[in-house]
Amino acid sequence: VGDAHPARRVTLAHVAARAGTSQATASRALAGDRRISEATRRAVGEAAEVLGYVPNVAARSLRARRTRTLGLLLSDLRDPVHGQVAAGFEEEAVVAGYTVIIVATGGRIEEERRALRVFVERRTDGICVASSVMDPTEAMERVGSGPLVIVQPDHPCILQAADALPPGTLRTDDASGMEQAADHLLAAGHRRIAYLGPGEKATDILRRSTAQRVLHERGGVELRVGVVPEDAWERPGEVAGALGQDPPHAVLCYDDKLALALLDGLRARGLRVPDDVAVVGYDGIPFAALANPRLTTVSTPTAEMGGLAARWLLDAVGSGSLAPARLLPVALAVRESSVRRARTTGRRREPVMAGRG
Amino acid sequence: VGDAHPARRVTLAHVAARAGTSQATASRALAGDRRISEATRRAVGEAAEVLGYVPNVAARSLRARRTRTLGLLLSDLRDPVHGQVAAGFEEEAVVAGYTVIIVATGGRIEEERRALRVFVERRTDGICVASSVMDPTEAMERVGSGPLVIVQPDHPCILQAADALPPGTLRTDDASGMEQAADHLLAAGHRRIAYLGPGEKATDILRRSTAQRVLHERGGVELRVGVVPEDAWERPGEVAGALGQDPPHAVLCYDDKLALALLDGLRARGLRVPDDVAVVGYDGIPFAALANPRLTTVSTPTAEMGGLAARWLLDAVGSGSLAPARLLPVALAVRESSVRRARTTGRRREPVMAGRG
DNA sequence: TTGTATGCGTTATCAA
DNA sequence: TTGATAACGCATACAA
């Protein structure tokens, strides 16, 4: 034998030798096995301490057939929403003594497949797939037997079987969220309303069509639709431009990033929010509350969702069965961006086209 | 023997059997060993495909004595800055075929120690410690022999040995950043300047004392200092309140979160930015550019830093030696929040105390 | 309460 | 070009 690795690592055998016990006893002592006498337990503990023994998780996992690892697939760690989900997930995993592997996919399905492969190779005890564009069925097939939780799937399946989703599916109630938002705008008297979104994602379609339906049914209002690239929020001018030359009086945005960009873009065009245009976001990221005007938004329990996903997985590791699909409630947070201020001079409602068009 | 695990897993032995080769040959074939004939290579590949073979990374790591895993310690996945760092880190790791374990510590030193322990137990090939409050020396001791990159250490050591930091240390140039910011305010004619920060962190002390020095030396200005809790940005009123009853004309903030909250808090107090108070942030998070007014800030290359950290580690895995400490340049992004608009009626400079005081 | 022996699934050494 | 075989470091079934 003889790998060319000089770094001598302390193994359980060394600890056992120093403690004067067998390897098995040392193993049990360190594991806190009640059957080991207090004396040897201390002896082993001391030996481990002195030698600086650190168990090798790879060996343990191989033997124990479990890794105490959870896999988390998400599209972008930069995104506040995903950050929240990841944070909640990680926190919950940690308290259970689990470690989290995170793979960001950028929303590319090939990367998502690669991520799942990574998780399976590493024999994670559970896998969470967040905001994935992959067909949940495909995800399940690729994952195989281990527990799989799917959070906020961004696949057309969410459009059809509203609640007939497979166990382990966790979503926020998009329909309810958009309904609340649309109702809010109608109640405020708006009739020229637009929706701004990326235009392709399933979540986008769900939110948009819900708004469309609600506005039509309850207000007889036809929703105008503007489409912008997913990264358009980095270019506020483009976002505002998507509203066209004859801007609506209210805008429902696909998410807060877009809404915040819209706020900026409208300001650049000389349009005041909410006086000229009301804006509603979606997600409830922290910065929405700090915008000027403060952004009205559908507040979603993102961190809680991440935490719950982890708990589901951990429970499934024990029980072998996954919790039934669940729709988490959301709530509209009404703030300044959609509420006309009383102090302004009356409610002029002419198609305002101030500023540089 | 006989663990109670019914799920039959496909192992290399099965693949070898089906391909009619030895296990060794199968292993080599799948690894793309050039010495294996094209024929057997294909045969093994097909067998693996048919059987749905997925290699067991734990076994591989155990044997190969390397895990192709990188550990990333950070304090909070919700924070935009850390999200950027993590994203850059993960992206770089992925292209090298590495997997990332992320542990969030909440800035608690006990959690940081636990995180390092996790990494060592899992035999990560490299460890990155970001924004840690731990003494870098302690971190090195705990990590032992493996490569360790320390990103933005938040430990008093950064105050003393400016550039005499150990190899593998990666920082943005805080002193330069604050210098630029302070110079900017002086150039704009401000003389009543305050600094707002959490008051304890080493990074905070470094930024504050730099501002203090620059303002004093170049402008003869004494910096006022306001201290707010680290999570105060969630309570804008508290942030603005920390400026006292006689607000300054310009505020340097410890970070963008604080600055954005200050914007909101000042607005609630009836103070206009930048007309009554100029505000400068730090970090350059994306939302700073979308604030109203758009936030002047010191833009730091966070994602790049994460990416570089990963590359350093990957290089060290190969070479065994770590890159020398490095200070990444930062640049002031001057935006609306610190530049008085020309159109306002002159530059009145009296201590404005409008609104509800 | 402790020890013995075995196998987890790979890769690498050595011999063929 | 391929095959036996031996670790890698640990946990556990079984025996004592």
Short mmCIF file of N, CA and C in Angstrom, two decimals, chain B residues 7 10 61 108 115 129 147 182 194 238 249 266 284 291 313 315 327 336 339:
data_model
loop_
_atom_site.label_atom_id
_atom_site.label_comp_id
_atom_site.label_asym_id
_atom_site.label_seq_id
_atom_site.Cartn_x
_atom_site.Cartn_y
_atom_site.Cartn_z
N ALA B 7 -33.71 -1.08 0.86
CA ALA B 7 -33.46 -0.48 -0.45
C ALA B 7 -32.15 -0.99 -1.06
N VAL B 10 -27.42 -0.13 -6.13
CA VAL B 10 -26.53 -0.65 -7.16
C VAL B 10 -25.10 -0.20 -6.86
N SER B 61 -14.67 9.16 -1.27
CA SER B 61 -13.91 10.10 -0.46
C SER B 61 -13.05 9.37 0.56
N ARG B 108 -22.28 34.24 15.77
CA ARG B 108 -22.00 33.77 17.13
C ARG B 108 -20.76 32.89 17.11
N ALA B 115 -19.22 25.19 13.27
CA ALA B 115 -19.15 25.09 11.82
C ALA B 115 -17.79 24.55 11.37
N VAL B 129 -13.94 31.08 5.44
CA VAL B 129 -14.59 31.70 6.60
C VAL B 129 -14.86 33.15 6.26
N PRO B 147 -6.34 23.87 3.53
CA PRO B 147 -6.34 25.28 3.14
C PRO B 147 -7.52 26.03 3.75
N ALA B 182 -15.59 59.85 2.79
CA ALA B 182 -15.39 61.05 3.60
C ALA B 182 -14.92 62.22 2.73
N ALA B 194 -21.89 62.87 10.51
CA ALA B 194 -22.00 61.81 11.53
C ALA B 194 -21.73 60.45 10.91
N GLU B 238 -35.72 54.09 14.77
CA GLU B 238 -34.62 54.01 15.72
C GLU B 238 -33.31 54.50 15.09
N HIS B 249 -25.56 67.23 8.82
CA HIS B 249 -25.89 67.50 7.42
C HIS B 249 -25.51 66.36 6.50
N LEU B 266 -35.44 59.15 8.12
CA LEU B 266 -35.35 60.60 7.93
C LEU B 266 -36.62 61.13 7.27
N GLY B 284 -22.66 48.54 -1.52
CA GLY B 284 -23.10 48.53 -2.91
C GLY B 284 -24.02 47.39 -3.24
N ALA B 291 -32.96 52.81 -4.54
CA ALA B 291 -33.59 53.60 -3.49
C ALA B 291 -34.01 54.96 -4.03
N LEU B 313 -8.87 28.54 -2.85
CA LEU B 313 -8.92 27.23 -2.19
C LEU B 313 -8.63 26.12 -3.19
N ASP B 315 -6.99 26.29 -5.95
CA ASP B 315 -5.58 26.33 -6.29
C ASP B 315 -4.74 25.70 -5.19
N LEU B 327 -5.96 42.81 -0.73
CA LEU B 327 -6.94 43.84 -0.45
C LEU B 327 -7.61 44.22 -1.76
N GLU B 336 -27.71 59.92 -5.96
CA GLU B 336 -28.51 61.07 -5.54
C GLU B 336 -28.43 61.41 -4.05
N VAL B 339 -25.88 64.12 -3.19
CA VAL B 339 -25.62 65.25 -4.09
C VAL B 339 -26.82 66.18 -4.11
#
